[in-house]
Tab-separated table of N, CA and C in Angstrom:
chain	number	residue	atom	x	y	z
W	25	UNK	N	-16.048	-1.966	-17.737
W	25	UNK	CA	-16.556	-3.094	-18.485
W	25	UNK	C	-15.461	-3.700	-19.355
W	26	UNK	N	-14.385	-2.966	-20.136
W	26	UNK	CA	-13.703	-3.051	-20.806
W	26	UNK	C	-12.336	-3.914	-19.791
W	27	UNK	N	-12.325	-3.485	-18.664
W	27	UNK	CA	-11.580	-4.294	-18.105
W	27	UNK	C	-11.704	-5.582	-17.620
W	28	UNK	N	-12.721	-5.465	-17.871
W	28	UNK	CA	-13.695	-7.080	-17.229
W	28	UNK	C	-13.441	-7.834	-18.388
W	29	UNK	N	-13.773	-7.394	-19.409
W	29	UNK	CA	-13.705	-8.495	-20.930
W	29	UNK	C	-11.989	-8.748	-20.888
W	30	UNK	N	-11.128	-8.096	-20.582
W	30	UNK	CA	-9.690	-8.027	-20.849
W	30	UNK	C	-9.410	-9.497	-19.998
W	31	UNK	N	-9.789	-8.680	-18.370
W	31	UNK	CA	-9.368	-10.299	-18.067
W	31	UNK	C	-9.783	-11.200	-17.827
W	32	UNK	N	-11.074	-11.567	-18.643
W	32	UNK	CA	-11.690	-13.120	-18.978
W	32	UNK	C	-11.467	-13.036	-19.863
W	33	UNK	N	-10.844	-12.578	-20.722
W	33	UNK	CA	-9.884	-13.542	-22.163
W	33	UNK	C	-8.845	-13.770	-21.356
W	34	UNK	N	-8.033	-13.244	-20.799
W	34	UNK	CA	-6.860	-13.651	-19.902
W	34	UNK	C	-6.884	-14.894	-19.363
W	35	UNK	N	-8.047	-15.298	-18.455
W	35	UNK	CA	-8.435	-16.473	-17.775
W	35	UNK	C	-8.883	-17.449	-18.583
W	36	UNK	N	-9.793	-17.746	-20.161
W	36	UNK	CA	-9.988	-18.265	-20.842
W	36	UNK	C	-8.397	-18.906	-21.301
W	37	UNK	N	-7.483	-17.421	-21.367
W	37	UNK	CA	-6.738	-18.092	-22.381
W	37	UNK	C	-5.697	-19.250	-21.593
W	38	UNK	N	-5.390	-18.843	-20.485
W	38	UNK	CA	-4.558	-19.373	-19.405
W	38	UNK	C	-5.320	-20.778	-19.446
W	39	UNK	N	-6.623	-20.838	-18.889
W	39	UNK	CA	-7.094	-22.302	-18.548
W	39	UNK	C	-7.217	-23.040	-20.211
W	40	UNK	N	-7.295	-22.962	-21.087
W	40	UNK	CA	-7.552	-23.510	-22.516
W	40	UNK	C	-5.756	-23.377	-22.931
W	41	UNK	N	-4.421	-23.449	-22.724
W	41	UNK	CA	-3.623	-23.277	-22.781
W	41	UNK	C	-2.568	-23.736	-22.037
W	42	UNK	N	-1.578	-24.331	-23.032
W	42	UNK	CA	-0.628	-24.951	-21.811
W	42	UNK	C	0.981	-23.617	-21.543
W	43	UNK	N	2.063	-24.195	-21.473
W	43	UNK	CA	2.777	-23.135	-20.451
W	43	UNK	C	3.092	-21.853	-21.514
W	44	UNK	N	2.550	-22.815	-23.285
W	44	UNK	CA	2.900	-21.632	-23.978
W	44	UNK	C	2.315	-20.249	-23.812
W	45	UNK	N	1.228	-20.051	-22.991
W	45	UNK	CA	0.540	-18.857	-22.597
W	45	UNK	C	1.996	-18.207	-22.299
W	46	UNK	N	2.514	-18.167	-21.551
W	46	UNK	CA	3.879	-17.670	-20.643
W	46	UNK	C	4.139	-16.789	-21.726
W	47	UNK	N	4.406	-17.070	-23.134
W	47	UNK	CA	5.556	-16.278	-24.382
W	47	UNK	C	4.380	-15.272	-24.203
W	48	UNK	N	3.087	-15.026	-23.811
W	48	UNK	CA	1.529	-14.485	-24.522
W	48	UNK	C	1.981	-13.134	-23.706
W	49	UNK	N	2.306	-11.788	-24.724
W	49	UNK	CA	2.799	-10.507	-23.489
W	49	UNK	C	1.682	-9.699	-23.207
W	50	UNK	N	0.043	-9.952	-23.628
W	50	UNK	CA	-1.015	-9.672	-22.949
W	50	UNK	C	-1.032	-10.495	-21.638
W	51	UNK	N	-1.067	-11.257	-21.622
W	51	UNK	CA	-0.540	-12.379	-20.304
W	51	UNK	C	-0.390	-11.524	-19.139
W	52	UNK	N	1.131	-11.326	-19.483
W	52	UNK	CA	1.977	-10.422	-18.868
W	52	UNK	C	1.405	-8.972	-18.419
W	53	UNK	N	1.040	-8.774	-19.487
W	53	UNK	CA	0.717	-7.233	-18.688
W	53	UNK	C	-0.583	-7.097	-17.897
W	54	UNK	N	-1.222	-7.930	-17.747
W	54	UNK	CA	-2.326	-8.168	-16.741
W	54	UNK	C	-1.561	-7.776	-15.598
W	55	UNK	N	-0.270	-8.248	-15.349
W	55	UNK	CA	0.484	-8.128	-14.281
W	55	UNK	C	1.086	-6.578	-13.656
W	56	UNK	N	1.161	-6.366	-15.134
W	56	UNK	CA	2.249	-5.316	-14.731
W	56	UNK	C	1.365	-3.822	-15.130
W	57	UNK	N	-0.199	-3.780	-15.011
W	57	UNK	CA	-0.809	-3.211	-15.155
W	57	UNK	C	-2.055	-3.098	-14.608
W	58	UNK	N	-2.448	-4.641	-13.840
W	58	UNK	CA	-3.436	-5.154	-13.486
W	58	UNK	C	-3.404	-4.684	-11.989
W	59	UNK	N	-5.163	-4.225	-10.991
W	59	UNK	CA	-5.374	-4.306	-10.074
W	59	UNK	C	-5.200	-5.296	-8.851
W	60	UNK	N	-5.129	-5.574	-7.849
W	60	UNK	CA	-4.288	-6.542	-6.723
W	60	UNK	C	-5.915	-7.511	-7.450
W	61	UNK	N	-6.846	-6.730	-7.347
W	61	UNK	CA	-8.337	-8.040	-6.888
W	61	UNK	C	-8.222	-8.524	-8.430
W	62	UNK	N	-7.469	-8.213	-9.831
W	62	UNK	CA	-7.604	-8.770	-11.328
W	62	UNK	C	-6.379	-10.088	-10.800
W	63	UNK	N	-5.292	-9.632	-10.077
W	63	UNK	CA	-4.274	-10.853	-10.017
W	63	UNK	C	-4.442	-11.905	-8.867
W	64	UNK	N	-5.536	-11.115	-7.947
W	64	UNK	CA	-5.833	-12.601	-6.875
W	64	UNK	C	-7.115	-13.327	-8.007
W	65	UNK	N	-7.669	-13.181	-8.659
W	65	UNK	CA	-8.903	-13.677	-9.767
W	65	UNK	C	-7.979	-14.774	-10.692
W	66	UNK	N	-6.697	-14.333	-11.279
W	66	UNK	CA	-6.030	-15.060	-12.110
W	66	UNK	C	-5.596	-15.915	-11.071
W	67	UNK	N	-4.793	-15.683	-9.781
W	67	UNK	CA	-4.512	-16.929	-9.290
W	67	UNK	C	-5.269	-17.594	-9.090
W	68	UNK	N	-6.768	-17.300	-8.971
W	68	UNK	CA	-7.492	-17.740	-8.073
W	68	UNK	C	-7.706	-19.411	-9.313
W	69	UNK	N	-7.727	-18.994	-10.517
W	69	UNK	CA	-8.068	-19.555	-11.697
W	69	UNK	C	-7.262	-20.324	-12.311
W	70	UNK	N	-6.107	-20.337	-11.092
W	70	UNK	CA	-5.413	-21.112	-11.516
W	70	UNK	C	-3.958	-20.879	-12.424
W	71	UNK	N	-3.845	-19.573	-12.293
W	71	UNK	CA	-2.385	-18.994	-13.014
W	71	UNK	C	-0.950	-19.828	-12.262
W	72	UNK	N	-0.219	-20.041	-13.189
W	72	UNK	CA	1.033	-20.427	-12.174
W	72	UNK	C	1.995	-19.343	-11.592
W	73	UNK	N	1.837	-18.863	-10.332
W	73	UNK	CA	3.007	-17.687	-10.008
W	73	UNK	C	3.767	-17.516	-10.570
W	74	UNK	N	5.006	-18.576	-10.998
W	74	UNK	CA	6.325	-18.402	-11.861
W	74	UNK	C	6.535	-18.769	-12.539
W	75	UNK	N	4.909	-18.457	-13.703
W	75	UNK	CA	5.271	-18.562	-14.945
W	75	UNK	C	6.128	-17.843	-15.601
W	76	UNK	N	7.009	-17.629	-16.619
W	76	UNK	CA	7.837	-16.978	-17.449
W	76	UNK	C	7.646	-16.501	-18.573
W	77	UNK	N	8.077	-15.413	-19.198
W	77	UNK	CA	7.831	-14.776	-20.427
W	77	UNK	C	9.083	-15.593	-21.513
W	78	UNK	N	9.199	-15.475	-22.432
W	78	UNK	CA	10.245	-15.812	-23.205
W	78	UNK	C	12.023	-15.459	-23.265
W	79	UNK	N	11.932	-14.704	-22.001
W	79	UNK	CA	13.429	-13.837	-21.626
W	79	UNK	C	13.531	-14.132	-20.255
W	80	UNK	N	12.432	-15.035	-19.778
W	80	UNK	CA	12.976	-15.461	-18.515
W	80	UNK	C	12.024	-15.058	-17.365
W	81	UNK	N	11.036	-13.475	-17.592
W	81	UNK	CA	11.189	-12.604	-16.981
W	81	UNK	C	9.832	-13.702	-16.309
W	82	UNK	N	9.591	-13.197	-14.783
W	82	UNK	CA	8.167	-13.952	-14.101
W	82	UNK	C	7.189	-12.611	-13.803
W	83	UNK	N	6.213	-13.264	-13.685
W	83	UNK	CA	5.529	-12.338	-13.203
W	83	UNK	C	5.450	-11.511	-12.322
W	84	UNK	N	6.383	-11.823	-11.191
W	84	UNK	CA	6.337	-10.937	-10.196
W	84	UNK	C	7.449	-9.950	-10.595
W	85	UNK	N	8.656	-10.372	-11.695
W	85	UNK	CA	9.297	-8.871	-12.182
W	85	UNK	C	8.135	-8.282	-12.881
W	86	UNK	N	7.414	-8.499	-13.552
W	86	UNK	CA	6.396	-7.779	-14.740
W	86	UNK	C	6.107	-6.450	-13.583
W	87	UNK	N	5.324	-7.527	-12.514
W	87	UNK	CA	4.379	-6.163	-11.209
W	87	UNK	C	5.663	-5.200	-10.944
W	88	UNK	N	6.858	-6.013	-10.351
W	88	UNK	CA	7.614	-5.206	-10.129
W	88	UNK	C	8.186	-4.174	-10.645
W	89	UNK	N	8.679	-4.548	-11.710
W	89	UNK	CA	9.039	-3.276	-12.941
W	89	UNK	C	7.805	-2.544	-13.052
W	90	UNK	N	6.585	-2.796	-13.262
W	90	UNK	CA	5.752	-1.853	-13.835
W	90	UNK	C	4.590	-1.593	-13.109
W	91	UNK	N	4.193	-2.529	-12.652
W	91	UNK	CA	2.703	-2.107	-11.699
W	91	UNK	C	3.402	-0.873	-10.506
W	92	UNK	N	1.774	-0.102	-10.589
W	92	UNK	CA	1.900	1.136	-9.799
W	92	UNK	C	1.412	0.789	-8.456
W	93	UNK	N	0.808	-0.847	-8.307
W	93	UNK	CA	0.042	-0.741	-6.763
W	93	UNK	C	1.417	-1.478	-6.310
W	94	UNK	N	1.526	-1.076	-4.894
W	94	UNK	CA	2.166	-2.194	-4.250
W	94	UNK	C	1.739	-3.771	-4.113
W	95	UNK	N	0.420	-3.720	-3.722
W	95	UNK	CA	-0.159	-4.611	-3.591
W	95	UNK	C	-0.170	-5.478	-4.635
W	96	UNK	N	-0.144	-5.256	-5.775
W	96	UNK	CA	-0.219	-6.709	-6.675
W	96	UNK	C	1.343	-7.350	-6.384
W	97	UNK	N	2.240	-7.018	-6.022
W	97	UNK	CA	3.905	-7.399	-5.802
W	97	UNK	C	3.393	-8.477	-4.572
W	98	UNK	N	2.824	-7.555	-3.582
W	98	UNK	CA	2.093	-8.313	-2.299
W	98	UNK	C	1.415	-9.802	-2.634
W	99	UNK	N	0.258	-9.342	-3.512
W	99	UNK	CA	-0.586	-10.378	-3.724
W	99	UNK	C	0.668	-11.880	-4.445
W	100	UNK	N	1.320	-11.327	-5.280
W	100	UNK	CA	1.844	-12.600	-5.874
W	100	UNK	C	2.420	-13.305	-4.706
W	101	UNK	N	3.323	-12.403	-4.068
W	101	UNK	CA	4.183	-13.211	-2.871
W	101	UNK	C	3.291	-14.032	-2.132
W	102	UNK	N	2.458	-13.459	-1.925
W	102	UNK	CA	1.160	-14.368	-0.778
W	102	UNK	C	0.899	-15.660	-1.152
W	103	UNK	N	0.497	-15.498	-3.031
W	103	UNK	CA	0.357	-16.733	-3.574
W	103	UNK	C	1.719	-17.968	-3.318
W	104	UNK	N	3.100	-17.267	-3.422
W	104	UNK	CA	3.844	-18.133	-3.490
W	104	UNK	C	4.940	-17.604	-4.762
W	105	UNK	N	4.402	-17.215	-5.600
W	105	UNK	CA	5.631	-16.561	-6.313
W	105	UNK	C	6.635	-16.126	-5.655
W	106	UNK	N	8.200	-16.757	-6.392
W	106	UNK	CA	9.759	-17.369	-5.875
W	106	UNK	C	10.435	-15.598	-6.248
W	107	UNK	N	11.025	-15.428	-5.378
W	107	UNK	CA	11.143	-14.232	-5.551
W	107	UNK	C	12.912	-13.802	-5.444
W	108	UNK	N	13.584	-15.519	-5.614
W	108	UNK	CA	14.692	-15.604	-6.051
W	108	UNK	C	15.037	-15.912	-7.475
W	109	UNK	N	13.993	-15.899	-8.442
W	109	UNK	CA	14.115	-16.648	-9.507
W	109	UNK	C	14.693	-15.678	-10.378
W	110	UNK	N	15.743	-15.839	-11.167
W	110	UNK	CA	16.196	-14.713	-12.054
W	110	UNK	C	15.477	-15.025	-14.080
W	111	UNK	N	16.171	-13.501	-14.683
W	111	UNK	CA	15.661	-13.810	-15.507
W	111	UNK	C	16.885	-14.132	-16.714
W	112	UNK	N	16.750	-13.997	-17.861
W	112	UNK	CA	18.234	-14.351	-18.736
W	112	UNK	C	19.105	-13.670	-18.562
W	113	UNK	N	18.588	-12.077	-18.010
W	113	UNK	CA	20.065	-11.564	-17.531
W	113	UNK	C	20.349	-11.439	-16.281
W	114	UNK	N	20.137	-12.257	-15.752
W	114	UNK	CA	20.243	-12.455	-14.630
W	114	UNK	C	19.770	-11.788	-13.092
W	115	UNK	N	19.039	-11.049	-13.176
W	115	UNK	CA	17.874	-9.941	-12.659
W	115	UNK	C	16.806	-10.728	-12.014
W	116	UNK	N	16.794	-10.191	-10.646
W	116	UNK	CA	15.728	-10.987	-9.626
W	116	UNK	C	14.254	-9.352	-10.034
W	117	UNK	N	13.754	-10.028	-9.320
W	117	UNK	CA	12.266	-9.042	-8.961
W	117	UNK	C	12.611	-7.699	-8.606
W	118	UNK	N	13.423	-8.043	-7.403
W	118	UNK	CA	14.271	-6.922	-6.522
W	118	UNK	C	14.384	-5.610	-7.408
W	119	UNK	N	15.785	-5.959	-8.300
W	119	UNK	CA	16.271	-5.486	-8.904
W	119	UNK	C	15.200	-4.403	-10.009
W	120	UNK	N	13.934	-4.768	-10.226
W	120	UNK	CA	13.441	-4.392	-10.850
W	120	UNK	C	12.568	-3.162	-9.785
W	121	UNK	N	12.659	-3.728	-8.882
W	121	UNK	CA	11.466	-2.887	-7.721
W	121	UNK	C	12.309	-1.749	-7.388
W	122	UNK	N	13.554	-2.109	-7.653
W	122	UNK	CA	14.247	-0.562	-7.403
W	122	UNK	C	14.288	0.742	-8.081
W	123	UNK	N	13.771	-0.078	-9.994
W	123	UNK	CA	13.487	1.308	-10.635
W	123	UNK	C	12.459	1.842	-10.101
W	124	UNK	N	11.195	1.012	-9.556
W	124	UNK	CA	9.868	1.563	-9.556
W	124	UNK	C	9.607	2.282	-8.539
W	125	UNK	N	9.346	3.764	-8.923
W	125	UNK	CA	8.912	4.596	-7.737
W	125	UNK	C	7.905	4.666	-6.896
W	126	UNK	N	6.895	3.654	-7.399
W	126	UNK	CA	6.015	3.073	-6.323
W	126	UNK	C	5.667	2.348	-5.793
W	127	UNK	N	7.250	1.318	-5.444
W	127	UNK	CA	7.613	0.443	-5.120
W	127	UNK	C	8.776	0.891	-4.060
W	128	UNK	N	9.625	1.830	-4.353
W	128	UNK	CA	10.518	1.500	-3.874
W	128	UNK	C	10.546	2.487	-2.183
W	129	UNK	N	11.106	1.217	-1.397
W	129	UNK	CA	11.155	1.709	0.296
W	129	UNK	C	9.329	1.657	0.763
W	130	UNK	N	8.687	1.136	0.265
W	130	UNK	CA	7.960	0.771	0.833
W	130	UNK	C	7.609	-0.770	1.365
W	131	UNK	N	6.863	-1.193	2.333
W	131	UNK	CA	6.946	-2.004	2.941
W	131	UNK	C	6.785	-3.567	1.991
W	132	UNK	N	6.220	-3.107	1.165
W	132	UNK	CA	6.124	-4.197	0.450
W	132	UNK	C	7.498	-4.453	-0.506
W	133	UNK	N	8.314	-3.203	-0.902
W	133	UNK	CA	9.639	-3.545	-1.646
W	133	UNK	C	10.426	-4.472	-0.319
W	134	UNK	N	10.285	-3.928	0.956
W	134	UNK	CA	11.683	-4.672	2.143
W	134	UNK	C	10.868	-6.090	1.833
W	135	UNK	N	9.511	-6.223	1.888
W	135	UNK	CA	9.306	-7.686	2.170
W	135	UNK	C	9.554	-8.611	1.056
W	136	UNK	N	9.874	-7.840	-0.659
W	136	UNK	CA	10.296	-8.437	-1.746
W	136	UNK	C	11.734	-8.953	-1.093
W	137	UNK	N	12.351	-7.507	-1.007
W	137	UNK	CA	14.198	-7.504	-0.645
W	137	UNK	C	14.192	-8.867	0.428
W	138	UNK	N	13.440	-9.143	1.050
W	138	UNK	CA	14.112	-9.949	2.292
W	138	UNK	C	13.867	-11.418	1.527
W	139	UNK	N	12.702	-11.525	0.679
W	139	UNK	CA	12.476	-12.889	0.166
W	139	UNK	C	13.002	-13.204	-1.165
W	140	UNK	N	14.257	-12.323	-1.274
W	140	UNK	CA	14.926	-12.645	-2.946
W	140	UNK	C	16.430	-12.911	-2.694
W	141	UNK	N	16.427	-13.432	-1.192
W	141	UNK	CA	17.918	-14.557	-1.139
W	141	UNK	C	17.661	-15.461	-0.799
C-alpha cells in the first residue's frame, strides 16, 4: 500500500511540475529502486526518459547504478531513453551497469553496452 501512495505522489508531482521535478531525488529513486511495472506507470504518465538530476545524471544511470531488476534498465530503453547521454563527469549508463552486480553480463547490460555508442 505504502508503495502505491509513493508512486502517485511521484506521478502527481511529475504531471503538476515542470523539468524542475528532474533536481526532485525522490524522483529519482523511483528509478533506482522502483519495480519494471512502477517505471512503465511513470512513463506511461508521461515521465520524460532523459530527464536529468542536477549532476547530469538520467534516469536510466539512476536504474543502472542502483536498481536490482534488470528489467527496469530494459523498460527505460524500450521507452526510448538515450543511452549515450553522459553525465557531468562524463559517465554513460554503461559505465554505471558495470558496478551493478545485477546488471552486469546479463542480457540486458550487452543490450545497454551496444546502445551507448
Amino acid at each position: 500500500m505504502r508503495k502505491s501512495f509513493v508512486f502517485l505522489l511521484v506521478v502527481v508531482l511529475v504531471l503538476f511540475s515542470s523539468i524542475a521535478h528532474a533536481e526532485d531525488r525522490e524522483f529519482f529513486e523511483l528509478f533506482a529502486v522502483g519495480t519494471p511495472q512502477d517505471v512503465q506507470r511513470a512513463i506511461e504518465e508521461g515521465v520524460d526518459v532523459n530527464a536529468r538530476d542536477k549532476s547530469g545524471a538520467t534516469l536510466l544511470m539512476w536504474a543502472a547504478m542502483l536498481n536490482e531488476n534488470p528489467e527496469v534498465v530494459r523498460v527505460l530503453l524500450e521507452a526510448g531513453a538515450d543511452a549515450t547521454l553522459t553525465n557531468s563527469l562524463g559517465k554513460k549508463a554503461i559505465d554505471y551497469a558495470r558496478e551493478n552486480p545485477a546488471l552486469k553480463d546479463t542480457d540486458v547490460f550487452w543490450e545497454l553496452y551496444n546502445r551507448s555508442f
